[in-house]
Every structure is written in structure tokens, then in C-alpha cells.
Coordinates of C-alpha atoms in Angstrom, one line a residue:
X1 CA 47.5 45.3 110.9
X2 CA 45.1 45.4 108.0
X3 CA 44.7 49.1 108.7
X4 CA 47.8 49.9 108.4
X5 CA 48.8 48.0 105.1
X6 CA 45.6 49.9 103.4
X7 CA 46.5 53.1 104.8
X8 CA 50.1 52.7 103.3
X9 CA 48.4 51.7 100.0
X10 CA 46.5 54.7 99.8
X11 CA 49.6 57.3 100.9
X12 CA 51.6 55.4 98.2
X13 CA 48.8 56.3 95.4
X14 CA 48.8 60.0 97.0
X15 CA 52.4 60.2 96.4
X16 CA 52.5 58.5 92.8
X17 CA 49.6 60.8 91.8
X18 CA 51.5 63.9 92.8
X19 CA 54.4 62.7 90.9
X20 CA 52.6 62.2 87.7
X21 CA 50.4 65.6 88.3
X22 CA 47.2 64.3 89.2
X23 CA 44.2 66.1 90.5
X24 CA 45.4 67.5 93.9
X25 CA 41.6 66.9 95.3
X26 CA 41.7 63.3 94.4
X27 CA 45.5 63.2 96.1
X28 CA 44.0 65.0 99.1
X29 CA 41.1 62.2 99.2
X30 CA 43.2 59.6 99.3
X31 CA 45.7 61.0 102.1
X32 CA 42.5 61.6 103.8
X33 CA 41.0 58.4 103.7
X34 CA 44.7 56.8 104.7
X35 CA 44.7 58.6 107.8
X36 CA 40.8 57.5 108.4
X37 CA 41.6 54.2 107.9
X38 CA 44.8 54.1 110.3
X39 CA 43.2 55.8 113.2
X40 CA 39.8 53.6 112.8
X41 CA 38.9 51.4 115.7
X42 CA 36.8 48.7 113.8
X43 CA 37.8 45.6 112.3
X44 CA 38.1 46.5 108.3
X45 CA 37.6 42.6 107.5
X46 CA 34.7 42.7 109.3
X47 CA 33.2 45.8 108.0
X48 CA 34.0 44.9 104.4
X49 CA 32.0 41.5 104.8
X50 CA 29.1 43.4 106.1
X51 CA 29.3 46.1 103.4
X52 CA 30.2 49.1 106.1
X53 CA 33.4 50.3 104.7
X54 CA 31.9 53.6 103.6
X55 CA 31.1 54.3 107.3
X56 CA 34.6 55.2 107.9
X57 CA 35.2 59.1 107.2
X58 CA 36.5 60.0 103.8
X59 CA 35.7 56.7 102.4
X60 CA 33.2 56.4 99.3
X61 CA 32.2 53.9 96.9
X62 CA 35.4 53.7 94.8
X63 CA 37.9 53.7 97.9
X64 CA 35.9 51.0 99.7
X65 CA 36.4 48.8 96.4
X66 CA 40.2 49.2 96.9
X67 CA 40.1 48.6 100.5
X68 CA 38.6 45.7 99.8
X69 CA 41.4 44.5 97.2
X70 CA 44.2 45.3 99.7
X71 CA 42.6 43.3 102.3
X72 CA 42.2 40.3 99.5
X73 CA 45.7 40.6 98.1
X74 CA 47.9 43.0 99.7
X75 CA 47.6 45.5 97.0
X76 CA 44.9 46.7 94.6
X77 CA 45.2 47.0 90.6
X78 CA 45.1 51.0 90.5
X79 CA 48.1 51.0 92.5
X80 CA 50.2 48.7 90.5
X81 CA 49.3 50.7 87.6
X82 CA 50.5 53.6 89.2
X83 CA 53.8 52.0 90.1
X84 CA 54.5 51.0 86.5
X85 CA 54.6 54.5 85.6
X86 CA 56.8 55.9 88.0
X87 CA 60.6 55.0 88.5
X88 CA 61.3 53.3 91.6
X89 CA 64.3 55.8 92.3
X90 CA 61.4 58.5 92.5
X91 CA 60.1 56.7 95.2
X92 CA 63.1 55.9 97.0
X93 CA 63.7 59.9 97.3
X94 CA 60.2 60.6 98.2
X95 CA 61.1 58.9 101.6
X96 CA 63.5 61.8 102.4
X97 CA 62.1 64.3 104.5
X98 CA 61.5 67.7 102.5
X99 CA 61.9 65.9 99.2
X100 CA 58.2 66.1 97.8
X101 CA 57.0 64.5 94.8
X102 CA 57.6 67.0 92.1
X103 CA 61.4 67.5 93.5
X104 CA 62.1 63.9 93.2
X105 CA 60.7 63.4 89.6
X106 CA 62.9 66.3 88.8
X107 CA 66.1 65.3 90.0
X108 CA 65.7 61.9 88.8
X109 CA 64.4 63.5 85.2
X110 CA 67.4 65.9 85.0
X111 CA 70.4 63.9 86.8
X112 CA 69.1 60.3 86.3
X113 CA 70.1 59.7 90.0
X114 CA 69.8 56.2 91.5
X115 CA 69.8 55.8 95.2
X116 CA 70.5 57.8 98.2
X117 CA 74.2 57.5 98.3
X118 CA 74.4 58.8 94.7
X119 CA 71.8 61.9 95.5
X120 CA 73.6 62.7 98.9
X121 CA 77.3 62.8 96.6
X122 CA 75.6 65.1 94.4
X123 CA 74.4 67.4 96.7
X124 CA 77.5 67.7 98.9
X125 CA 79.3 67.9 95.4
X126 CA 76.9 71.3 95.0
X127 CA 75.8 69.7 91.5
X128 CA 71.7 69.8 92.5
X129 CA 71.8 73.5 93.1
X130 CA 72.1 74.2 89.2
X131 CA 69.0 72.2 88.5
X132 CA 66.1 74.9 87.5
X133 CA 63.8 75.4 90.5
X134 CA 66.0 73.8 93.1
X135 CA 69.0 76.2 94.3
X136 CA 71.3 76.2 97.2
X137 CA 68.8 76.2 100.0
X138 CA 67.0 73.3 98.5
X139 CA 70.4 71.3 98.5
X140 CA 71.1 72.2 102.1
X141 CA 67.7 70.7 103.0
X142 CA 68.1 67.5 100.8
X143 CA 71.5 66.8 102.6
X144 CA 69.5 67.4 106.1
X145 CA 66.8 65.1 104.7
X146 CA 69.1 62.2 104.2
X147 CA 70.6 62.4 107.5
X148 CA 67.2 62.8 109.0
X149 CA 66.2 59.9 107.5
X150 CA 69.0 57.9 108.1
X151 CA 68.9 58.8 111.9
X152 CA 65.5 57.8 112.2
X153 CA 65.9 54.6 110.2
X154 CA 62.9 52.3 110.0
X155 CA 61.6 53.4 113.1
X156 CA 57.8 53.4 113.6
X157 CA 55.8 56.3 114.8
X158 CA 54.3 55.9 118.5
X159 CA 50.6 56.2 117.1
X160 CA 51.3 53.3 114.6
X161 CA 53.0 50.8 116.6
X162 CA 51.1 51.2 119.8
X163 CA 47.6 50.2 118.8
X164 CA 49.1 47.3 116.9
X165 CA 51.2 46.3 120.0
X166 CA 47.9 47.0 122.5
X167 CA 45.8 44.6 120.0
X168 CA 48.7 41.8 120.1
X169 CA 48.7 42.1 123.9
X170 CA 45.0 41.7 123.7
X171 CA 45.2 38.6 121.6
X172 CA 47.5 37.0 124.0
X173 CA 45.7 37.8 127.0
X174 CA 42.9 35.9 125.3
X175 CA 45.0 32.7 125.2
X176 CA 44.3 30.1 127.9
X177 CA 47.6 29.5 128.8
X178 CA 47.7 33.5 129.5
X179 CA 47.6 35.0 133.0
X180 CA 48.6 38.6 131.9
X181 CA 50.1 40.4 128.8
X182 CA 51.3 44.0 128.9
X183 CA 53.2 46.3 126.3
X184 CA 56.4 47.4 127.8
X185 CA 60.0 49.0 126.6
X186 CA 59.9 52.5 125.1
X187 CA 56.4 52.1 123.6
X188 CA 55.2 52.0 127.5
X189 CA 57.2 54.9 128.0
X190 CA 55.5 56.9 125.0
X191 CA 58.7 57.8 123.2
X192 CA 57.6 59.4 119.8
X193 CA 58.8 56.5 117.6
X194 CA 60.1 53.2 118.4
X195 CA 62.4 50.3 116.6
X196 CA 60.5 47.1 117.9
X197 CA 57.7 46.2 120.5
X198 CA 58.4 44.6 123.3
X199 CA 55.7 42.5 124.9
X200 CA 55.5 40.7 128.4
X201 CA 53.7 38.0 129.3
X202 CA 52.8 35.6 132.5
X203 CA 52.2 32.1 132.1
X204 CA 52.4 28.3 133.3
X205 CA 52.6 26.9 130.4
X206 CA 55.3 28.9 127.8
X207 CA 55.5 26.5 125.6
X208 CA 52.0 26.3 124.6
X209 CA 51.9 30.2 124.8
X210 CA 54.7 30.7 122.4
X211 CA 53.1 28.6 119.9
X212 CA 50.2 30.8 120.0
X213 CA 52.4 34.0 120.0
X214 CA 54.2 32.7 116.7
X215 CA 51.1 31.8 114.7
X216 CA 49.0 35.2 115.9
X217 CA 47.4 37.1 113.3
X218 CA 49.7 39.7 111.7
X219 CA 52.9 37.7 112.3
X220 CA 54.8 37.7 108.9
X221 CA 57.8 35.4 109.9
X222 CA 59.5 33.8 113.0
X223 CA 62.8 35.4 113.4
X224 CA 63.9 33.1 116.3
X225 CA 61.6 31.1 118.5
X226 CA 62.8 30.0 122.4
X227 CA 60.9 28.5 125.5
X228 CA 60.7 31.8 127.1
X229 CA 62.0 34.5 124.6
X230 CA 60.6 35.0 120.8
X231 CA 60.7 37.4 118.3
X232 CA 58.5 37.4 114.9
X233 CA 58.3 39.9 112.2
X234 CA 55.3 42.2 111.4
X235 CA 54.2 44.9 109.1
X236 CA 55.3 47.6 111.9
X237 CA 59.0 46.0 112.8
X238 CA 60.0 43.2 114.8
X239 CA 57.9 42.1 118.1
X240 CA 59.9 40.7 121.2
X241 CA 58.1 38.5 123.4
X242 CA 59.3 37.4 127.0
X243 CA 57.3 34.9 129.0
X244 CA 58.1 34.5 132.7
X245 CA 55.7 32.7 135.7
X246 CA 52.9 34.8 137.1
X247 CA 55.0 36.0 140.6
X248 CA 57.6 37.2 138.3
X249 CA 55.4 39.5 136.0
X250 CA 55.9 42.7 137.9
X251 CA 59.6 42.4 138.0
X252 CA 59.7 41.5 134.2
X253 CA 57.3 44.6 133.1
X254 CA 59.3 46.8 135.2
X255 CA 62.7 45.5 133.7
X256 CA 61.5 45.5 130.3
X257 CA 59.7 49.0 130.7
X258 CA 62.5 51.2 132.2
X259 CA 65.4 52.6 130.0
X260 CA 68.6 51.4 130.5
X261 CA 69.8 54.2 132.3
X262 CA 66.9 54.2 134.8
X263 CA 67.1 50.6 135.4
X264 CA 71.1 50.8 136.4
X265 CA 70.0 53.6 138.7
X266 CA 67.7 51.3 140.3
X267 CA 70.3 48.4 140.6
X268 CA 72.5 50.9 142.2
X269 CA 69.8 51.9 144.8
X270 CA 69.4 48.2 145.6
X271 CA 73.0 47.3 146.3
X272 CA 73.5 50.1 148.6
X273 CA 70.2 48.6 150.4
X274 CA 71.6 45.3 150.4
X275 CA 69.1 43.8 147.8
X276 CA 69.3 42.7 144.4
X277 CA 67.1 43.4 141.5
X278 CA 66.2 42.2 138.2
X279 CA 64.0 40.9 135.9
X280 CA 62.6 38.1 137.9
X281 CA 62.3 39.9 141.3
X282 CA 64.0 41.5 144.3
X283 CA 66.3 39.7 146.3
X284 CA 67.9 39.6 149.7
X285 CA 71.7 39.3 149.8
X286 CA 70.9 35.3 150.7
X287 CA 68.9 34.9 147.3
X288 CA 65.4 35.2 149.2
X289 CA 62.9 36.9 147.1
X290 CA 60.9 39.4 148.6
X291 CA 56.8 38.9 148.0
X292 CA 56.6 41.5 145.4
X293 CA 53.1 42.0 143.4
X294 CA 53.1 45.4 142.0
X295 CA 55.6 47.5 140.3
X296 CA 54.8 49.8 143.2
X297 CA 56.1 47.4 145.2
X298 CA 59.4 47.4 144.0
X299 CA 59.8 51.0 144.4
X300 CA 58.6 50.6 147.7
X301 CA 61.3 48.1 148.4
X302 CA 64.0 50.5 147.2
X303 CA 62.6 53.5 149.5
X304 CA 61.0 55.0 146.8
X305 CA 57.8 56.6 145.2
X306 CA 56.2 55.1 142.0
X307 CA 57.4 56.1 139.4
X308 CA 55.0 56.4 136.1
X309 CA 56.7 54.4 133.0
X310 CA 56.7 57.9 131.1
X311 CA 59.2 58.9 133.4
X312 CA 61.6 56.4 133.5
X313 CA 64.5 58.3 131.5
X314 CA 67.0 58.7 134.3
X315 CA 66.4 62.8 133.8
X316 CA 65.7 63.5 137.2
X317 CA 63.0 61.1 138.3
X318 CA 65.0 59.0 140.6
X319 CA 66.1 61.4 142.8
X320 CA 62.4 62.9 142.9
X321 CA 61.2 59.7 143.8
X322 CA 63.5 59.1 146.5
X323 CA 62.7 62.7 147.9
X324 CA 58.9 62.2 147.5
X325 CA 58.5 65.2 144.9
X326 CA 57.5 63.4 142.0
X327 CA 54.7 65.5 140.2
X328 CA 51.0 64.1 139.8
X329 CA 51.2 63.7 136.4
X330 CA 48.3 65.0 133.9
X331 CA 46.2 62.1 132.6
X332 CA 43.5 61.5 129.6
X333 CA 40.7 62.1 132.2
X334 CA 41.9 65.5 133.1
X335 CA 41.4 66.8 129.4
X336 CA 38.2 68.7 129.4
X337 CA 38.1 69.7 125.6
X338 CA 40.1 69.9 122.4
X339 CA 41.1 73.5 121.4
X340 CA 42.6 72.8 117.6
X341 CA 40.0 71.0 115.3
X342 CA 39.0 71.2 111.5
X343 CA 35.9 70.5 109.6
X344 CA 34.4 70.5 106.4
X345 CA 34.6 74.2 106.2
X346 CA 38.3 73.9 105.2
X347 CA 40.2 70.8 105.0
X348 CA 38.3 68.3 107.3
X349 CA 36.3 65.3 106.4
X350 CA 33.3 65.8 109.2
X351 CA 31.1 68.3 109.7
X352 CA 30.8 70.7 112.8
X353 CA 27.8 68.9 114.4
X354 CA 29.9 65.4 113.9
X355 CA 32.9 66.7 115.7
X356 CA 30.7 68.1 118.3
X357 CA 28.8 64.9 119.0
X358 CA 32.1 62.8 118.8
X359 CA 33.8 65.0 121.5
X360 CA 30.8 65.0 123.9
X361 CA 30.8 61.4 123.4
X362 CA 34.3 61.6 124.9
X363 CA 33.1 63.0 127.9
X364 CA 34.5 66.5 126.9
X365 CA 32.8 69.9 127.9
X366 CA 34.0 71.9 125.0
X367 CA 35.4 71.7 121.1
X368 CA 36.8 74.7 119.4
X369 CA 36.5 74.7 115.5
X370 CA 40.0 76.2 114.3
X371 CA 39.5 75.6 110.7
X372 CA 42.4 77.0 108.2
X373 CA 42.4 80.6 106.8
X374 CA 42.6 81.6 103.2
X375 CA 46.3 81.7 102.4
X376 CA 46.3 78.2 103.0
X377 CA 44.7 77.7 99.7
X378 CA 45.1 74.0 99.3
X379 CA 43.3 73.6 102.5
X380 CA 40.3 75.5 101.4
X381 CA 40.7 77.9 104.3
X382 CA 38.2 80.8 105.4
X383 CA 37.9 84.4 104.8
X384 CA 36.1 86.7 106.9
X385 CA 32.7 86.3 105.1
X386 CA 33.2 82.5 105.9
X387 CA 33.8 82.7 109.5
X388 CA 31.0 84.5 109.7
X389 CA 28.9 82.1 107.9
X390 CA 30.4 79.5 110.1
X391 CA 30.0 81.2 113.1
X392 CA 26.3 81.0 112.3
X393 CA 26.2 77.3 112.0
X394 CA 28.1 77.1 115.4
X395 CA 25.4 79.2 117.3
X396 CA 22.8 76.9 115.8
X397 CA 24.8 73.8 117.2
X398 CA 25.1 75.4 120.4
X399 CA 21.4 75.9 120.8
X400 CA 20.6 72.2 120.9
X401 CA 23.8 71.2 122.7
X402 CA 23.3 70.6 126.6
X403 CA 26.3 70.9 128.8
X404 CA 28.6 71.3 125.8
X405 CA 30.1 74.1 124.0
X406 CA 31.3 74.5 120.5
X407 CA 34.0 77.5 120.5
X408 CA 34.3 79.7 117.5
X409 CA 38.1 79.6 116.7
X410 CA 40.4 79.9 114.0
X411 CA 43.9 78.2 113.0
X412 CA 45.4 81.9 111.6
X413 CA 48.3 81.3 109.5
X414 CA 51.1 83.3 110.3
X415 CA 52.6 84.9 106.7
X416 CA 55.8 84.6 105.6
X417 CA 55.8 88.2 106.0
X418 CA 55.3 88.0 109.6
X419 CA 51.6 89.4 109.6
X420 CA 48.5 87.4 110.2
X421 CA 46.2 86.1 107.9
X422 CA 43.2 87.6 109.6
X423 CA 42.4 91.1 110.9
X424 CA 42.2 92.2 114.6
X425 CA 39.0 92.8 114.1
X426 CA 38.1 89.3 113.1
X427 CA 40.3 87.5 115.5
X428 CA 39.0 89.8 118.5
X429 CA 35.4 88.2 117.6
X430 CA 36.3 84.5 118.0
X431 CA 36.3 82.8 121.3
X432 CA 39.8 81.3 120.8
X433 CA 42.6 81.8 118.1
X434 CA 45.4 79.1 117.3
X435 CA 48.5 80.7 115.3
X436 CA 50.6 78.4 113.2
X437 CA 53.3 78.7 110.6
X438 CA 52.6 76.9 107.2
X439 CA 54.7 78.4 104.9
X440 CA 58.1 79.5 104.8
X441 CA 60.0 77.1 106.7
X442 CA 63.4 77.6 105.0
X443 CA 63.2 81.3 106.0
X444 CA 66.5 82.2 108.0
X445 CA 66.4 81.4 112.0
X446 CA 65.9 85.0 112.8
X447 CA 62.9 85.8 110.5
X448 CA 60.9 82.7 111.8
X449 CA 61.8 83.4 115.3
X450 CA 60.5 87.2 114.3
X451 CA 57.3 85.7 112.8
X452 CA 56.4 83.5 116.0
X453 CA 57.0 86.6 118.4
X454 CA 54.8 88.8 116.2
X455 CA 51.9 86.1 116.7
X456 CA 53.1 86.1 120.4
X457 CA 52.7 89.7 120.9
X458 CA 49.3 90.0 119.3
X459 CA 46.7 90.1 122.2
X460 CA 44.0 88.1 120.3
X461 CA 46.1 84.9 119.5
X462 CA 45.8 82.4 122.7
X463 CA 47.6 79.5 121.4
X464 CA 50.6 78.8 119.3
X465 CA 50.0 75.5 116.8
X466 CA 52.5 73.1 116.3
X467 CA 55.5 75.6 117.3
X468 CA 58.4 73.9 115.5
X469 CA 56.6 72.7 112.4
X470 CA 58.2 69.2 112.5
X471 CA 56.8 65.8 110.8
X472 CA 58.6 62.8 112.6
X473 CA 60.8 61.2 110.2
X474 CA 59.2 63.5 107.2
X475 CA 60.1 67.0 108.0
X476 CA 63.0 68.6 110.8
X477 CA 61.9 71.2 113.0
X478 CA 62.4 74.4 111.2
X479 CA 65.1 76.8 112.6
X480 CA 63.6 79.0 115.4
X481 CA 65.0 80.3 118.7
X482 CA 63.0 78.6 121.0
X483 CA 64.8 80.3 124.1
X484 CA 63.3 83.7 122.8
X485 CA 59.9 82.1 122.1
X486 CA 59.4 80.5 125.3
X487 CA 60.6 84.0 127.1
X488 CA 58.1 86.3 125.2
X489 CA 55.3 83.5 125.7
X490 CA 55.8 83.5 129.4
X491 CA 55.3 87.1 129.3
X492 CA 52.6 87.3 127.1
X493 CA 50.8 84.5 128.8
X494 CA 50.2 82.6 125.1
X495 CA 50.0 78.6 125.3
X496 CA 52.1 76.7 123.2
X497 CA 50.5 73.6 121.6
X498 CA 51.6 70.0 122.4
X499 CA 50.2 68.8 118.7
X500 CA 48.9 65.4 119.5
X501 CA 49.0 64.0 116.0
X502 CA 51.5 61.1 116.2
X503 CA 53.2 62.7 112.8
X504 CA 54.3 66.1 114.6
X505 CA 54.1 65.5 118.8
X506 CA 55.1 69.2 118.6
X507 CA 56.3 70.5 121.2
X508 CA 58.1 67.5 122.1
X509 CA 58.9 66.6 125.5
X510 CA 61.9 68.5 126.7
X511 CA 60.6 71.6 125.0
X512 CA 57.5 71.2 126.6
X513 CA 59.1 70.5 130.3
X514 CA 61.3 73.6 129.8
X515 CA 57.9 75.8 128.9
X516 CA 56.1 74.9 131.6
X517 CA 59.2 75.2 134.2
X518 CA 59.0 79.1 132.6
X519 CA 55.4 79.3 133.5
X520 CA 54.1 78.9 129.9
X521 CA 50.6 77.1 129.6
X522 CA 50.6 74.2 127.5
X523 CA 47.5 73.3 125.2
X524 CA 47.1 69.7 124.2
X525 CA 45.3 69.2 120.9
X526 CA 44.6 66.6 118.5
X527 CA 44.7 68.7 115.3
X528 CA 41.8 66.5 114.2
X529 CA 40.5 66.3 110.7
X530 CA 37.9 63.8 111.4
X531 CA 36.1 62.2 114.6
X532 CA 38.6 59.1 114.4
X533 CA 41.5 61.2 115.3
X534 CA 40.1 62.3 118.4
X535 CA 41.6 59.6 120.3
X536 CA 45.0 61.0 119.2
X537 CA 44.8 63.1 122.5
X538 CA 46.4 60.0 124.3
X539 CA 49.5 60.6 122.3
X540 CA 49.5 64.2 123.2
X541 CA 49.0 63.3 126.9
X542 CA 52.0 60.6 126.6
X543 CA 54.2 63.8 125.8
X544 CA 52.7 65.9 128.4
X545 CA 53.5 63.2 130.9
X546 CA 57.1 62.5 129.8
X547 CA 57.3 66.4 130.2
X548 CA 56.5 66.0 133.8
X549 CA 53.2 68.1 133.1
X550 CA 50.8 68.7 135.9
X551 CA 46.9 69.2 135.1
X552 CA 47.5 72.7 136.1
X553 CA 50.4 73.1 133.5
X554 CA 47.4 72.3 130.5
X555 CA 45.2 75.0 129.3
X556 CA 42.3 72.3 128.3
X557 CA 42.2 70.7 131.8
X558 CA 40.0 73.8 132.6
X559 CA 36.2 73.4 133.1
X560 CA 34.5 75.3 130.5
X561 CA 33.8 78.4 132.5
X562 CA 37.0 78.8 133.9
X563 CA 38.6 78.2 130.1
X564 CA 36.1 81.2 129.0
X565 CA 37.2 83.4 131.8
X566 CA 41.1 83.0 130.9
X567 CA 40.4 83.6 127.8
X568 CA 38.5 86.7 128.3

């Protein structure tokens, strides 16, 4: 909870500085620190009391003092000073996907618009396009951004909600009244964003357990409190708790995990077998309960194979479980390395050595340093000479690494013109090449598709990074003909990425499933800019599991030697 509060404060500071025309490097520093704090596994308050906040990547003396302020008061003096300088209407507009600080400030200054409704009315009346610097395309993008904002509403990203939910479940398990406590709902199904958090607890003393729930750290208010069901408000939304007896726990966990459609299908199968199924168990027609002690036992009683939580969406998993044809899904333990990582050579905040040591500590066999290329100036990208210098550092690191390899790579920019930001001669010399679009998102669908097709046809490109360019809840996917992209990728043997950054999760599950069905290899990468983001791999694996992917579908499940053979 505290990590999230600090991260949000730093992100707001970065946005306010951008509105005020602040130093770009300072803005980047706050955003990097926000990301580091949000993903950091340590207890911020404990670290602050021990004077260890500067151990967090990207956090120096000045930022550590601001973290201390936020921990003590929920805000900091610098943030409040910036808030006084920026109209609240501008801050509201900045929440719209595709509307940055400069655009929000420009619209407010030129038109004095207040609120989303007024902005949408002006955009649909074609009044924004006449503002110098906007135009028709930006006006259309603002309309789509408002629609996206309303569609996503107050949903919370998987990468924010899941760690909070797991911490809460862990706290409840530590209570003497609890037998077990687990995360359920769409979070357990690893959906990319959620409306609320669902927890299921087993206990012989539900009243005492409920007292512990409504008073646990992070609770900002009690919405309702009952004997077996309660809801509390937190900084990441509402949290619903259901308490059952230990013997009912498998059924309750199953019931509150599956989608409505999946659960309805199982009830239909149970009826045909003369059984009843609900959150309390599986019952015969005479009301006698079957002895069910695991979720697997529920499926077994219905004559089905066990369905992993990520697949419980009624998208073919019921039929596959009945026929015994469910795939053996990829797991986090199958991942042998990360093929899209940034370092201090571009816009990362950790050195190559630090990233390599963190990757090796995770049990990986390899790590690809894929820093940006020079056209992405805001990221401090590398040119040909910079890559040569970086290669010398990587070679030196590899000389002292046993059973681990740092791969020389790049995230080469697919320019608006369609060409790549580095020559073929430079790309050919690298171990691995990720090609990505970082500019020109508003180009026509045909142009964007041709840009990706050009990269796919390049024999030196191994992976297309974050293929649709989306930022969940903040930027819609750019318009691209995925049918053509998948068809060409299957013919060129180029992998497509599931970018595990919780803001992206791109490709999304349905597209990744279609890609694999066409024989396209998938690479699950974190796009990490510091070591604390390497654990984000779990979110990418979650997307892959929702996409029905097997280890054989994933490029970075290969052992090092097999990967090098494949790339070669």
C-alpha cells in the first residue's frame, strides 16, 4: 500500500513538472523512481527507519527525503507546491489516454475547458482542431481517449492489484483464526486489470477473522461488514472477503475464481450427472456432500481434467477438459532468460552487471541487453559506436560469468519512414535484435502495418517488441492489421513479444493465442529498466497461460545453447 502511495505521488510530480515545462531529466527521474518504488519488494517504512531508502534503484538523497514525507503524511511539500501552480482541470485532462501534459495545458489555456463532458462536447463539435498545434487527428484521438477512459473506469492494473492482494492474503493467513487464505476472482485468472480484489478465507472462527480483516493495515474504510462477507476500501479499490469453513474452502475458492460463464457451464455438467455444485461443495441429489478436498477433486467429480485458473473463461477449456486435451501450460519455472532489458547505456537505471547478477539470481541462463537506438533521443539511445563500446563491456562481464551469458542486443526503432534505426551490417553483428515502434502512432493503419512488415522481412530482426503499442488505460493499441502481421511472422520465423510490463501486457492474450495457433513463436520479456522489474515476468507468463501457450510456444524457454542455435 505504501509503495503504491509513494509511486503515485512521484508520478503526479512528474506530470505536474511536465505541465510546467520542467527539466526533462528530472521528470524522467521521478518516473523511474515511481516504477522502482512500485515494484520494490521491501517494506518502505522499515527501510526508511533504517536509512536504507537509497538502496532502491533510482532513489537518491533528495527523493528518499520525499519518500519519507509521503510515508509520514501521505503527501510531500514539493507535490503540494506544484499542485498549487497547475489548474485541477489540466490534471483531469491528463488522465485521458493520449492527452499529455502539454496538450492538456494548451486546451485549458486556449479554451478554458472544465471537465471531461465539456471537453468531449468541444471535440465532437470539432472545436479543438482549430487550436494551433492540435488539428483533426489529435481531436479524433482525444475522443477515442475519453471513450477509453470511461471504458476502463477505475480499473486497477494486474501488476498493482495482485501484489496488494497477495500481501493481504498473507496477512490474513498469519491470523490465528485463519486456516487458509487465497486470492480469487479475476486477479487469480490473471486478467490485465480488475475492478476489485476477491479474497477467500477458511476459518472456524469467522467473526474474529472478520475483525482482523476490517482492521488490517491498508484499510481506509469499511463499506459493509457481515458474519461471513465483508467489503473494505483501500487505495487500490474495494476488497471483498468471503469466509467459509475449512471443508468448504476448495469449493469456495473455485466458485469465486471462475468467470460466471465458466461456472455456469460446470453447473450444467453437474446437473446432467445428477449433482449440484455451488460455493459450499458438490452435492448428490439427496443433498449429501461429496468429500471434495481440492479444486482438482471438483473437476474429477464432473469427469473433467483440472482446469487452471487462467483458463476459466468458457473459451473452449470446458470441452478440452472433458476430452482430456487441455495443454500443459507454460509456467514461470520454464523461463530460462529475458530477451528485452535496458541498462544505464540508454534509459535504464541499473548497470549491465547489476542486471546480469539479478537475472542469474533468478536462475536464468541468459539475459539480452536491448538498449534503445539513437533516434529515441529521450531515452538516450545508442548509435553504432555506442553499441561497439557496450559490446566491449558485455564481453568483459561474460568473461567472469559461469553458466550464464549476457547477449548483445538492441531494441532498434522502426522509424516513421519504415526503415530501421541501424544498418543491417550493425544488426548482423548482434546476438539478438528486438524491433519496436516508438513514434508515429497516429499514422494510417496501412502505413503502420507496412512498417511492421518491413521489420519482419529483415533477416536480422528476431523479435517484434510490444507489437500493438498499447498502454493499458492510457494509450489504445495503434491501428495495425494483425492478420497480416501474424501471417508474415509465421513465414519469416520472427517471434512476437508478450511484453510483461504491467502497463503493456502486449500482445494481449487473445492475440497471443491466435499467433501461436499460426505457428508464430512468442517471446515473454519484461522490458525491465531496473532489476526490481525482472519479477514482472510473472505477468507475461500469466498472459501466455491465458493464451493457452505451452513451453514449446515460447522462445525464451529454450536453454542457452538451443537459443543460440535458433538465433543463428
